């Protein structure tokens, strides 16, 4: 009887705490993670070494450096999401966070963003190896997203800002960042001096 009461208590508690991150949210995230991975692979397949290394200007990044930068961020997002998803749920912070559209609009704006040193490319990795690295990391992140039981709208990153981001919003940065750099890659490929 005691076991039945304990089981009933946990069942009621679990039902009382409905997840804010829905299966539709999960699918939206997975669709965008997969779409941006596949678009990046498509944009970089069959590039010659000269195409990987071409720069519009000496201070601009090559396609290889852009993809290395994306791989660096993929690793950073993976750590941030993996660690933060273990935080206790804080639905009380939802009222203080900005809407999802704020994060999407910021990451997709045309204004140049300065990359922090931690994510800047070194340019030492051969072009095609950058895409192999990115795809491996992205696939790992997709698997994590498919399997996690964390409530990604109720767990937040460690931050001292007035507007903390929940993990669903970090995901928006993750796939939106690739969309942003896909535009950059297409611009490099459209340059008059891009090797044919």
XYZ file of C-alpha atoms in Angstrom:
196
model
C 0.000 0.000 0.000
C 2.834 2.387 0.916
C 4.504 1.790 -2.487
C 1.209 2.478 -4.252
C 0.811 5.810 -2.419
C 4.393 6.833 -3.293
C 3.852 5.881 -6.948
C 0.572 7.824 -7.033
C 2.308 10.883 -5.506
C 5.046 10.866 -8.172
C 2.496 10.375 -10.961
C 0.432 13.349 -9.747
C 3.574 15.474 -9.321
C 4.783 14.648 -12.836
C 1.402 15.470 -14.346
C 1.129 18.694 -12.351
C 4.387 19.919 -13.804
C 3.625 19.932 -17.535
C 6.611 20.620 -19.761
C 6.733 24.009 -21.429
C 8.998 22.726 -24.226
C 6.521 20.842 -26.379
C 7.133 18.053 -28.854
C 6.312 20.627 -31.558
C 9.147 22.803 -30.165
C 11.484 19.805 -30.238
C 10.516 18.987 -33.839
C 10.920 22.634 -34.915
C 14.398 22.642 -33.381
C 15.358 19.316 -34.974
C 14.043 20.387 -38.375
C 16.143 23.548 -38.288
C 19.262 21.807 -36.956
C 19.025 19.254 -39.778
C 18.104 21.816 -42.446
C 21.039 24.098 -41.675
C 23.441 21.124 -41.484
C 22.264 19.871 -44.864
C 22.372 23.349 -46.452
C 25.933 23.845 -45.221
C 26.993 20.472 -46.626
C 25.327 21.320 -49.956
C 27.037 24.730 -50.174
C 30.473 23.233 -49.514
C 30.384 19.917 -51.365
C 32.834 19.512 -54.236
C 34.758 22.720 -53.457
C 38.303 22.795 -54.752
C 41.153 23.691 -52.369
C 41.321 27.107 -54.072
C 37.595 27.687 -53.496
C 37.883 26.707 -49.830
C 40.728 29.201 -49.368
C 39.427 32.141 -51.469
C 38.906 35.441 -49.632
C 36.953 38.416 -50.973
C 39.470 40.674 -49.194
C 42.536 39.828 -47.079
C 40.692 40.690 -43.854
C 37.619 38.611 -44.746
C 37.217 34.923 -43.923
C 37.487 32.152 -46.485
C 34.778 29.500 -46.696
C 37.102 27.147 -44.792
C 37.441 29.710 -41.998
C 33.680 30.328 -41.900
C 33.039 26.593 -41.509
C 35.787 26.287 -38.883
C 34.104 29.145 -36.985
C 30.762 27.316 -37.218
C 32.405 24.165 -35.869
C 33.849 26.136 -32.969
C 30.405 27.474 -32.123
C 28.823 24.056 -32.545
C 31.150 22.812 -29.814
C 30.362 25.842 -27.623
C 26.586 25.439 -28.094
C 26.876 21.744 -27.307
C 28.553 22.467 -23.995
C 26.187 25.294 -23.106
C 23.069 23.270 -23.851
C 24.404 20.081 -22.252
C 25.451 21.802 -19.033
C 22.508 24.190 -18.766
C 19.961 21.439 -19.428
C 21.006 19.984 -16.055
C 20.008 23.191 -14.263
C 16.829 23.067 -12.205
C 13.754 24.269 -14.084
C 13.125 27.978 -13.517
C 9.756 28.774 -15.127
C 9.712 31.961 -13.036
C 12.434 33.363 -15.335
C 10.199 33.146 -18.395
C 8.563 36.443 -17.449
C 11.966 38.177 -17.547
C 13.216 36.685 -20.836
C 12.820 38.263 -24.251
C 10.577 36.583 -26.860
C 12.021 33.990 -29.261
C 11.732 36.498 -32.111
C 14.313 38.750 -30.409
C 16.965 36.028 -30.668
C 16.018 35.074 -34.208
C 16.060 38.702 -35.387
C 19.394 39.392 -33.683
C 21.198 36.390 -35.147
C 19.781 37.022 -38.635
C 20.392 40.773 -38.831
C 22.622 42.029 -41.655
C 24.870 44.033 -39.337
C 28.364 42.572 -38.932
C 28.914 40.764 -35.631
C 32.364 40.601 -34.064
C 33.351 37.058 -33.214
C 34.816 36.554 -29.744
C 38.365 35.206 -29.719
C 37.174 31.807 -28.497
C 35.326 31.160 -31.776
C 37.675 32.784 -34.286
C 39.123 30.405 -36.872
C 42.842 29.665 -36.883
C 42.811 28.619 -40.536
C 45.008 25.580 -39.941
C 42.387 22.930 -40.741
C 41.985 21.866 -44.367
C 38.634 23.053 -45.768
C 36.875 19.723 -46.177
C 37.960 18.633 -42.691
C 36.107 21.611 -41.251
C 32.824 20.367 -42.697
C 33.516 16.832 -41.437
C 34.116 18.252 -37.947
C 30.994 20.433 -38.085
C 28.747 17.575 -39.253
C 30.043 15.250 -36.515
C 29.347 17.857 -33.823
C 25.949 18.764 -35.287
C 24.900 15.112 -35.491
C 25.851 14.668 -31.833
C 23.753 17.731 -30.964
C 20.800 16.408 -32.965
C 20.985 13.090 -31.097
C 21.052 14.932 -27.771
C 18.033 17.021 -28.803
C 16.105 13.924 -29.860
C 16.701 12.174 -26.530
C 16.755 14.881 -23.862
C 14.033 14.967 -21.247
C 14.956 18.481 -20.136
C 12.313 21.168 -20.400
C 14.263 23.467 -22.721
C 11.885 26.386 -22.199
C 12.180 26.162 -18.412
C 15.935 25.668 -18.041
C 18.116 28.731 -18.446
C 21.780 29.409 -19.016
C 23.972 30.696 -16.215
C 24.043 34.429 -16.770
C 24.121 37.730 -14.958
C 21.953 39.519 -17.525
C 18.494 40.890 -16.792
C 17.109 38.837 -19.686
C 18.358 35.252 -19.399
C 17.939 32.907 -22.375
C 16.250 29.557 -22.070
C 17.740 26.628 -23.948
C 15.126 26.766 -26.724
C 16.365 30.288 -27.431
C 19.972 29.082 -27.423
C 18.919 26.530 -30.048
C 17.579 29.407 -32.151
C 21.050 30.959 -31.975
C 22.628 27.626 -32.865
C 20.779 26.983 -36.121
C 20.251 30.676 -36.919
C 23.989 31.252 -36.728
C 24.495 28.715 -39.513
C 21.807 30.424 -41.613
C 23.624 33.718 -41.096
C 26.936 32.276 -42.312
C 25.304 30.467 -45.220
C 24.526 33.959 -46.556
C 28.198 34.831 -46.111
C 29.344 31.695 -47.971
C 26.973 32.436 -50.861
C 28.341 35.973 -51.014
C 31.919 34.638 -51.214
C 30.911 32.247 -54.004
C 29.220 35.080 -55.933
C 32.380 37.239 -55.925
C 33.736 38.065 -59.389
C 37.169 36.620 -58.537
C 35.896 33.415 -56.911
C 37.719 30.479 -58.556
C 35.540 28.607 -60.994
